[in-house]
Coordinates of C-alpha atoms in Angstrom, one line a residue:
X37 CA -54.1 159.5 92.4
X38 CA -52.6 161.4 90.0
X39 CA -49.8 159.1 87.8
X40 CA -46.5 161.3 86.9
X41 CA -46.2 161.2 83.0
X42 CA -42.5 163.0 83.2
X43 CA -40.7 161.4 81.0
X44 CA -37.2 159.9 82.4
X45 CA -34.1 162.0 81.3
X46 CA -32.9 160.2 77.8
X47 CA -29.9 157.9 78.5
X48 CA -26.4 159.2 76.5
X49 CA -26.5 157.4 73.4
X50 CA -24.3 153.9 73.2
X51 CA -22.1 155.8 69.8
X52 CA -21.2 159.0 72.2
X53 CA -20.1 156.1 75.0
X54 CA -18.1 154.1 72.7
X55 CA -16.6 157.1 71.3
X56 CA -15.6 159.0 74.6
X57 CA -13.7 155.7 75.5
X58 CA -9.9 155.4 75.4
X59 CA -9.3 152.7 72.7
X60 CA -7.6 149.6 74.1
X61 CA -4.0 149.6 72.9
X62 CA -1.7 146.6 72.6
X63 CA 1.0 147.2 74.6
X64 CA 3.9 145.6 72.1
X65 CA 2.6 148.5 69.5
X66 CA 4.0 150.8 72.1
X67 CA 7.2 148.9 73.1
X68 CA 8.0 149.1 69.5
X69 CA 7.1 152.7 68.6
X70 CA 9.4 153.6 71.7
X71 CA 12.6 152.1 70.2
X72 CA 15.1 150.8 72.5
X73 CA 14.0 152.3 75.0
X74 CA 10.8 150.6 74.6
X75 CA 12.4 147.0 73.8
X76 CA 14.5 147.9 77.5
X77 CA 11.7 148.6 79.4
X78 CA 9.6 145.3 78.3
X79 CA 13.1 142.9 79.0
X80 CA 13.0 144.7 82.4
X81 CA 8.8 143.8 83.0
X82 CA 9.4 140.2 81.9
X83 CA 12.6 139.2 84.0
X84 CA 10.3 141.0 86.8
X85 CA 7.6 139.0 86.1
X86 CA 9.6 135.6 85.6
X87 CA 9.4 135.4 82.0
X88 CA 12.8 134.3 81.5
X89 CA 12.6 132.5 78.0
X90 CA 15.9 131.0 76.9
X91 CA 18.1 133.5 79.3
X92 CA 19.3 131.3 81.9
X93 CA 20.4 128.3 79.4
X94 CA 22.2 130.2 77.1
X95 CA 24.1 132.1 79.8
X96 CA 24.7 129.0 81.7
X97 CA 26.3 127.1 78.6
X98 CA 28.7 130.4 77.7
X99 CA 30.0 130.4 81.3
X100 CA 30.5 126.5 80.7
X101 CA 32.4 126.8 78.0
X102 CA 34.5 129.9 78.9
X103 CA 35.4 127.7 82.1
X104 CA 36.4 124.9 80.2
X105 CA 38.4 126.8 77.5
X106 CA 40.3 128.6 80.3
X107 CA 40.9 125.2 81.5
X108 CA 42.1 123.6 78.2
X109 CA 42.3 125.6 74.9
X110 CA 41.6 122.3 72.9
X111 CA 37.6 122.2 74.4
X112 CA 36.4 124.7 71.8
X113 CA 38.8 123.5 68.5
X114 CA 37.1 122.6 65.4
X115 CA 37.4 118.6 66.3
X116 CA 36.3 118.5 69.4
X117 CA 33.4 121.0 68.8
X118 CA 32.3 118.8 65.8
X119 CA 32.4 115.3 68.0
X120 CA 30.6 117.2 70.6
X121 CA 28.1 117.8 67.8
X122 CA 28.1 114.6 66.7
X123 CA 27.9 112.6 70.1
X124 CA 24.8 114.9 71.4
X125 CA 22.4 113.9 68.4
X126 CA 21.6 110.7 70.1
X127 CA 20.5 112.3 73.2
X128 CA 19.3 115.4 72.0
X129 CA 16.3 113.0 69.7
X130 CA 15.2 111.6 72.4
X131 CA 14.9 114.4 74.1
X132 CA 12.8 115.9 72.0
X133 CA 10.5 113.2 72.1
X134 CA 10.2 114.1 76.0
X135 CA 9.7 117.7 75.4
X136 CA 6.7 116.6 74.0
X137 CA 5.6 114.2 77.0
X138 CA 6.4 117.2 79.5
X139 CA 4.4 119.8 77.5
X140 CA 1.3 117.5 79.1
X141 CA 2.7 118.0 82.4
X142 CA 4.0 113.8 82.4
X143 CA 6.8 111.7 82.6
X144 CA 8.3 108.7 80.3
X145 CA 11.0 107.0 82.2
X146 CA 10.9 104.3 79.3
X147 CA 12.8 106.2 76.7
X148 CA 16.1 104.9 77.6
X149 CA 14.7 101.0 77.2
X150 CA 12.9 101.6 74.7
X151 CA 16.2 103.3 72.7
X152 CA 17.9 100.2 73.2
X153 CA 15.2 97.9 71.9
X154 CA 15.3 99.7 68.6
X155 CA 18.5 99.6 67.9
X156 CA 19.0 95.9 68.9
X157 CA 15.4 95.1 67.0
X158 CA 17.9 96.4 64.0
X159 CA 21.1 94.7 64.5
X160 CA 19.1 91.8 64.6
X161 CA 16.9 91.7 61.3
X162 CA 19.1 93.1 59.6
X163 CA 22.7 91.6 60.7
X164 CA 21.8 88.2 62.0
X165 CA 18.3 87.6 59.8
X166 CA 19.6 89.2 56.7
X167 CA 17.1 91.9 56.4
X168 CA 16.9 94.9 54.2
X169 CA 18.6 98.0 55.9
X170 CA 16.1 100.4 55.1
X171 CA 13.0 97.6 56.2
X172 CA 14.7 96.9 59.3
X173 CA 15.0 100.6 59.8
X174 CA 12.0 101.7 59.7
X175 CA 10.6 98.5 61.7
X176 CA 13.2 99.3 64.5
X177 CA 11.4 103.1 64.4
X178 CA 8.2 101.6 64.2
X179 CA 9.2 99.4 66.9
X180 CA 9.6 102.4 69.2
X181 CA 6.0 104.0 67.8
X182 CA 4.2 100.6 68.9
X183 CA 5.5 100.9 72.5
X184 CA 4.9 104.2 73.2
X185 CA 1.3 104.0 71.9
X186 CA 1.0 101.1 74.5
X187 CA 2.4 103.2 77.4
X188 CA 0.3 106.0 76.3
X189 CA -3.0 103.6 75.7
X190 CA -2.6 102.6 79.8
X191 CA -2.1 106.0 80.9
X192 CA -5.2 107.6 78.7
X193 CA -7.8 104.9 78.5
X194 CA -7.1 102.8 81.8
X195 CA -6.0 105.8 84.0
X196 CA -2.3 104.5 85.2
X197 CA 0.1 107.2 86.1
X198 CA 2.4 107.6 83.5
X199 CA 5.1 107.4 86.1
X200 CA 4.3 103.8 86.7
X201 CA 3.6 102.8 83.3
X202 CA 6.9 104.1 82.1
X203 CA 8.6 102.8 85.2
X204 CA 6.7 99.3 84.1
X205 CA 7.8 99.6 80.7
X206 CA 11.3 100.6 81.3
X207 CA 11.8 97.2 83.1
X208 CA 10.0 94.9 80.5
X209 CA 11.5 96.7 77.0
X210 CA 15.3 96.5 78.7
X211 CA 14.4 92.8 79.6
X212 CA 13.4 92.5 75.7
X213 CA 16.0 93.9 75.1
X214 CA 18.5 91.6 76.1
X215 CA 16.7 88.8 75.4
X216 CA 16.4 89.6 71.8
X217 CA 20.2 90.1 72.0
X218 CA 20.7 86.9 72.8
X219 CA 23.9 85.0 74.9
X220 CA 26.3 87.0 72.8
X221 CA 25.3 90.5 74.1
X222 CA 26.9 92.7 71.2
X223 CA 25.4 93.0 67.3
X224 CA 28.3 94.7 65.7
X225 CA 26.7 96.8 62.5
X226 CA 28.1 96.8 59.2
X227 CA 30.5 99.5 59.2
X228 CA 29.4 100.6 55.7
X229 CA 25.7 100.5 56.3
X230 CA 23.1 103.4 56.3
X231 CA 22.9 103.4 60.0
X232 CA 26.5 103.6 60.8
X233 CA 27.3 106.2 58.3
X234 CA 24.3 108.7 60.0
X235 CA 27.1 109.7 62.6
X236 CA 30.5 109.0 60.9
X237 CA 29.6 110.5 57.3
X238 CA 30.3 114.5 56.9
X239 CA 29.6 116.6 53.7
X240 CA 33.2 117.1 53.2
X241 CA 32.6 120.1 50.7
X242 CA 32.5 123.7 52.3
X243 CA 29.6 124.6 50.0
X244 CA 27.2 122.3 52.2
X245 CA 27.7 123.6 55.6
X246 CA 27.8 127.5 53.8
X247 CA 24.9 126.3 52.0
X248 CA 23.1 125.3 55.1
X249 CA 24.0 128.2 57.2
X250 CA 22.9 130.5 54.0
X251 CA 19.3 128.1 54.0
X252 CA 18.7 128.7 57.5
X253 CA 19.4 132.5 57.4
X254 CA 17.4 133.0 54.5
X255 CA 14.6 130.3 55.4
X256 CA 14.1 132.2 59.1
X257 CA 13.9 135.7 57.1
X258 CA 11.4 134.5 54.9
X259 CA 9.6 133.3 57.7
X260 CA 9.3 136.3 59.8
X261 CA 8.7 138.4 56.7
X262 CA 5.5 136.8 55.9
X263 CA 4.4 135.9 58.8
X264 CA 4.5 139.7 59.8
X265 CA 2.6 140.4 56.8
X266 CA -0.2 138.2 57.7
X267 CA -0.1 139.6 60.7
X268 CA -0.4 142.9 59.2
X269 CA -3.2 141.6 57.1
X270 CA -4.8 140.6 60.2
X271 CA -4.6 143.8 62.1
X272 CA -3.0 142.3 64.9
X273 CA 0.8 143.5 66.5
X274 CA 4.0 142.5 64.4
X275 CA 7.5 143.0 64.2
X276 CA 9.1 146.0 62.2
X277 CA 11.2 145.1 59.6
X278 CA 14.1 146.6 61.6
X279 CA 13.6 144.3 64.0
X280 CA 13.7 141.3 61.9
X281 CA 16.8 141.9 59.6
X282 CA 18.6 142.8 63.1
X283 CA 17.9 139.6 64.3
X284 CA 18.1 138.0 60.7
X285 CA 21.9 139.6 61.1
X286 CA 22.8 137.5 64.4
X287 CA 21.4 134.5 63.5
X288 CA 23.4 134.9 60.0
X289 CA 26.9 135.4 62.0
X290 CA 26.0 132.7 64.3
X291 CA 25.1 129.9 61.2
X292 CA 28.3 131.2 59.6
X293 CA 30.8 130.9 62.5
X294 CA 29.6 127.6 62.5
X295 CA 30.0 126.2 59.5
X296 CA 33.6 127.2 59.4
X297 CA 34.4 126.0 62.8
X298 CA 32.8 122.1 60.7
X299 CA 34.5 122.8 57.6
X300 CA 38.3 123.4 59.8
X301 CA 37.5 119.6 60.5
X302 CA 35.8 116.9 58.8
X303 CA 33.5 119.4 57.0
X304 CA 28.8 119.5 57.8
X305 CA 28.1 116.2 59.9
X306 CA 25.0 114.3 58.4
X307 CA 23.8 113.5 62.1
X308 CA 23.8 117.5 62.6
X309 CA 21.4 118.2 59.6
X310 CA 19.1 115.4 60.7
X311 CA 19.0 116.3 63.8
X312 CA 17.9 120.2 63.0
X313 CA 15.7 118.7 60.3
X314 CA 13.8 117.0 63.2
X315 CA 14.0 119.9 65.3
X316 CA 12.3 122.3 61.9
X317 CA 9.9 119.9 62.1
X318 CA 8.6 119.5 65.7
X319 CA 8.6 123.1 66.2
X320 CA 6.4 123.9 63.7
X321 CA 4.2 120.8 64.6
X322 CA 4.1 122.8 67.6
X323 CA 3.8 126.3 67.2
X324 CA 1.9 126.4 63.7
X325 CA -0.8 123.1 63.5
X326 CA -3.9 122.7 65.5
X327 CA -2.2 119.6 66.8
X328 CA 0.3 121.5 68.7
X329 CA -2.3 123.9 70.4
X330 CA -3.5 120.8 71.8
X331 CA -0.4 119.6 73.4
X332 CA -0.2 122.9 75.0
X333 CA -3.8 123.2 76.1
X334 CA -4.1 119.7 77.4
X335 CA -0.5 120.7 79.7
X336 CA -2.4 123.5 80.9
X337 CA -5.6 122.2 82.4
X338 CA -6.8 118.6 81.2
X339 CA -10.4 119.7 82.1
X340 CA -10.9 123.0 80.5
X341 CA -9.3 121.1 77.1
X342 CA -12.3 118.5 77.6
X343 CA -14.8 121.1 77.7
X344 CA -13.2 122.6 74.6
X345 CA -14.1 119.6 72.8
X346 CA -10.4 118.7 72.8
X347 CA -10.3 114.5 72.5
X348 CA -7.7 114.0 75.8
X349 CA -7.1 110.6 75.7
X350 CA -5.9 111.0 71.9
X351 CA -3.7 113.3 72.4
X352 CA -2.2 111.4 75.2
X353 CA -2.0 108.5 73.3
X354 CA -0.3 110.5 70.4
X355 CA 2.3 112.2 72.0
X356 CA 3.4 108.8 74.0
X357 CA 3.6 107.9 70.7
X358 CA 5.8 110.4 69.1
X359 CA 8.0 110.4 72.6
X360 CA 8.4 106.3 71.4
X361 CA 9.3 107.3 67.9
X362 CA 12.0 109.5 68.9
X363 CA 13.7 107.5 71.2
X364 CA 13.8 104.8 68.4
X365 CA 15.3 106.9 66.1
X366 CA 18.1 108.4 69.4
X367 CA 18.2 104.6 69.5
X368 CA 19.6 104.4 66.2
X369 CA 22.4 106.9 66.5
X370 CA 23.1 105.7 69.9
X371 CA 23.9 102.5 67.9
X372 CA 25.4 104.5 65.0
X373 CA 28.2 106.3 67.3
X374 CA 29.4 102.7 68.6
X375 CA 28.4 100.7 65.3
X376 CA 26.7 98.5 67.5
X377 CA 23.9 97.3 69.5
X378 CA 24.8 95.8 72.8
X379 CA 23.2 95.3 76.0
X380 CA 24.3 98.5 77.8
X381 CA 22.3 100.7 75.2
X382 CA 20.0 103.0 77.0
X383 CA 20.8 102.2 80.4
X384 CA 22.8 103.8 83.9
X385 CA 22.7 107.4 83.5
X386 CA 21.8 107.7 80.1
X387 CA 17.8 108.1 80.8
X388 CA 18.3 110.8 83.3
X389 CA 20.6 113.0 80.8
X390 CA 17.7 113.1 78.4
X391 CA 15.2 114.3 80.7
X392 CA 18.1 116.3 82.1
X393 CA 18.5 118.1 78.8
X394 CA 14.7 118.5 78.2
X395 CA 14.4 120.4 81.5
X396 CA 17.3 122.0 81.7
X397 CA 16.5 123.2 77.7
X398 CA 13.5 125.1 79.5
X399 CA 10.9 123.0 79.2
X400 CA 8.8 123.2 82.3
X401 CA 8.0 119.8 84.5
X402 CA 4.5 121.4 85.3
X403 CA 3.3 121.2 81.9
X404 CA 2.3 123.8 78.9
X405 CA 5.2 125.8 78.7
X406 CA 9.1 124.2 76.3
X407 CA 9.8 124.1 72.5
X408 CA 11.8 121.1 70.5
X409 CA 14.6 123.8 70.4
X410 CA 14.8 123.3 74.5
X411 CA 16.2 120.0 73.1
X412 CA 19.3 121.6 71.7
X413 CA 20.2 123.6 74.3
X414 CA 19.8 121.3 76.8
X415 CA 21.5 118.5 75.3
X416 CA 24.4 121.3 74.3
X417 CA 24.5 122.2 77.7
X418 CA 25.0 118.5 79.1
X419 CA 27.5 117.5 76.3
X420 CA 29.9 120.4 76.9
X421 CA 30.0 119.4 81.0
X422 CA 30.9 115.9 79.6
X423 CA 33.5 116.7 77.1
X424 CA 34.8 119.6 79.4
X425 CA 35.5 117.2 82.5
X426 CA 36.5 114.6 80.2
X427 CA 39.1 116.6 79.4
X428 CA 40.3 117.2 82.6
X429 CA 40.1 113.7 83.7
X430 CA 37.5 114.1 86.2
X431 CA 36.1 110.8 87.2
X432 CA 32.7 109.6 86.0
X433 CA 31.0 109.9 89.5
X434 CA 32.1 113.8 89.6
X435 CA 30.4 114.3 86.2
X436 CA 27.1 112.7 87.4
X437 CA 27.4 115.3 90.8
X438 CA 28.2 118.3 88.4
X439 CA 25.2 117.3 86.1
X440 CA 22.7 116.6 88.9
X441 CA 23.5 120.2 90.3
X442 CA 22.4 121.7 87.1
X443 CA 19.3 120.0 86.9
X444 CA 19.1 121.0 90.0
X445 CA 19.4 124.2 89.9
X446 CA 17.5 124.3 86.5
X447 CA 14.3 122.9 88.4
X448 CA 14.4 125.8 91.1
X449 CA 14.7 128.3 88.4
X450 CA 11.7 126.6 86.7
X451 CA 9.5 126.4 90.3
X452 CA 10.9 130.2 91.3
X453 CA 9.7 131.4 87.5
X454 CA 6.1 129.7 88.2
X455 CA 5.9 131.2 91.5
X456 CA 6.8 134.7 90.4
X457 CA 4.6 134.0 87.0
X458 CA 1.3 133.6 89.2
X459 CA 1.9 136.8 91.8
X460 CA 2.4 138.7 88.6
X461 CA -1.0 136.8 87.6
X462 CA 0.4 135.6 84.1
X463 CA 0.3 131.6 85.0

């Protein structure tokens, strides 16, 4: 039998293959070589494919406010804009603190208690012990620290849904709460002290809230500039500097129409620099450390995270943690606004407008998709409603109704924009 020696026909050599293939080409390189047209065309594919970002807050809270200042022209003066300000710091911390909570896809329902204990933990060692202000301070904020790592501790290690541990620890920290309080019920604060003056003292000179808005320009410019230069180092997509300095521009007349609408009243508010301080801070805890990558993998799927090597029950404890710290230190301007710490603090409706404001910010109640910055705008959002009816003398139980609508309607924009984010296979 006669074997065939033929050789078989030589395969096309792996360089000619490679070469002969289109080159893969990221598809914001050709958004932005197209221009406007090109920047059109992607806004278009994302609100197609429910990638609605910050869209639906920020129209939401401009329709609010033209409503309200058709209603009353005093809802938008430089005083009540600056109280506004002032009154949603409170909130807005502890909100931030659950922004962090619902990046993991859970709930803390003991933020509101927990508020409360701080502050009265301080009116207490420091009004009716005698204590150091700036010891009792940071033991009322450590307070908060401890029993979030406790909730956290159950819910990682022991396996208790975080909805009943919180629900558990709601109930036990506003019984602490008043008992620590004692018969009397109210700690008034001195009026002079470092915790009182976080809400009622303002930078009085126009240079600080210029200087801030001239910071925060110049800090985000800075920012993008070198961070696109990495980028650029790195061969990966960036923004031209076109792009940048446009946006640079709007955030510029925004900072600035600000800080004279302040400095027309009582000048910068101290709680308003803290509270973007805080708000710096988080986001790039977030966005820029390993830390944060964590939050945001563990929200997505808990088990792919484990197999990454990711250590789950840390991180769960952690960010319990940090959702406790916060609401100590909202605790503390809670207290600061009524220079006092009394038994109502943190309780009726005041736990639902923080997680209001987290979720109606944009943070998402499945988990892996918010920023701090959802915070802000939520809060903002809640705030204005409150301060518009308020001026209209709308009843309490309307505001509630008006408020529970938006969250409402929030949440289905949240489920639709999930829904429409996996048929466009991007969940």
């Amino acid at each position: 039998m006669s074997i065939d020696k033929t050789p078989a026909p030589a395969t096309e050599p792996a360089e000619k293959t490679a070469a002969a293939a289109v080159p893969a080409v990221d598809p914001r390189l050709l958004v932005r070589e197209q221009g406007f047209a090109g920047y059109l065309g992607e806004f278009k594919r994302k609100m197609k494919a429910g990638d609605l970002g910050s869209i639906p807050v920020v129209v939401g809270l401009l329709v609010i406010w033209i409503i309200f200042t058709s209603l009353n022209s005093n809802f938008l003066t430089a005083g009540n804009f600056s109280d506004m300000s002032v009154a949603m710091v409170g909130t807005g911390m502890i909100a931030v603190g659950i922004v962090f909570v619902l990046l993991l896809g859970e709930i803390d329902l003991s933020v509101g208690s927990v508020s409360g204990v701080a502050g009265a933990a301080f009116a207490v060692m420091n009004v009716t012990h005698g204590m150091n202000e700036i010891l009792a301070l940071v033991l009322s904020i450590l307070t908060g620290t401890a029993a979030g790592a406790i909730h956290g501790f159950v819910f990682a290690r022991i396996g208790v849904p975080a909805f009943a541990v919180t629900l558990a620890g709601l109930l036990f920290w506003q019984g602490f709460m008043l008992r620590i309080l004692g018969d009397n019920g109210t700690i008034n604060l001195d009026p002079d002290g470092i915790v009182v003056n976080l809400t009622s003292y303002y930078f009085s000179d126009v240079a600080a809230a210029y200087g801030l808005a001239i910071v925060v320009t110049a800090g985000y410019f800075l920012s993008a500039f070198f961070g696109n230069r990495r980028r650029e180092a790195a061969g990966v997509p960036s923004r031209p500097l076109s792009e940048i300095i446009v946006r640079t521009v709007l955030l510029a007349v925004l900072a600035f129409i600000v800080a004279i609408v302040f400095n027309q009243y009582k000048g910068l508010p101290l709680a308003v620099v803290v509270f973007l301080a805080f708000l710096l801070l988080t986001d790039f805890v977030l966005r820029r450390t390993a830390y944060g990558r964590k939050v945001f993998a563990l929200g997505g799927s808990v088990e792919a995270s484990r197999r990454a090597g990711i250590n789950v029950e840390l991180i769960r404890i952690s960010v319990f943690a940090i959702a406790g710290t916060f609401a100590a230190i909202g605790g503390l301007f809670v207290a600061s606004k009524i220079a006092s710490a009394n038994q109502g603090a943190g309780t009726g409706e005041f736990l639902m407008n923080v997680i209001a404001a987290a979720v109606i910010g944009g943070t998402s109640l499945f988990g892996g998709r918010g920023r701090t910055w959802d915070a802000l705008l939520g809060v903002m959002v809640i705030v204005s409603i409150q301060y518009g009816l308020a001026l209209e003398g709308i009843a309490s139980p309307v505001q509630y109704m008006i408020t529970g609508g938006v969250l409402l309607a929030t949440v289905v924009i949240d489920a639709v924009t999930r829904k429409t984010q996996k048929t466009a296979g991007r969940a």
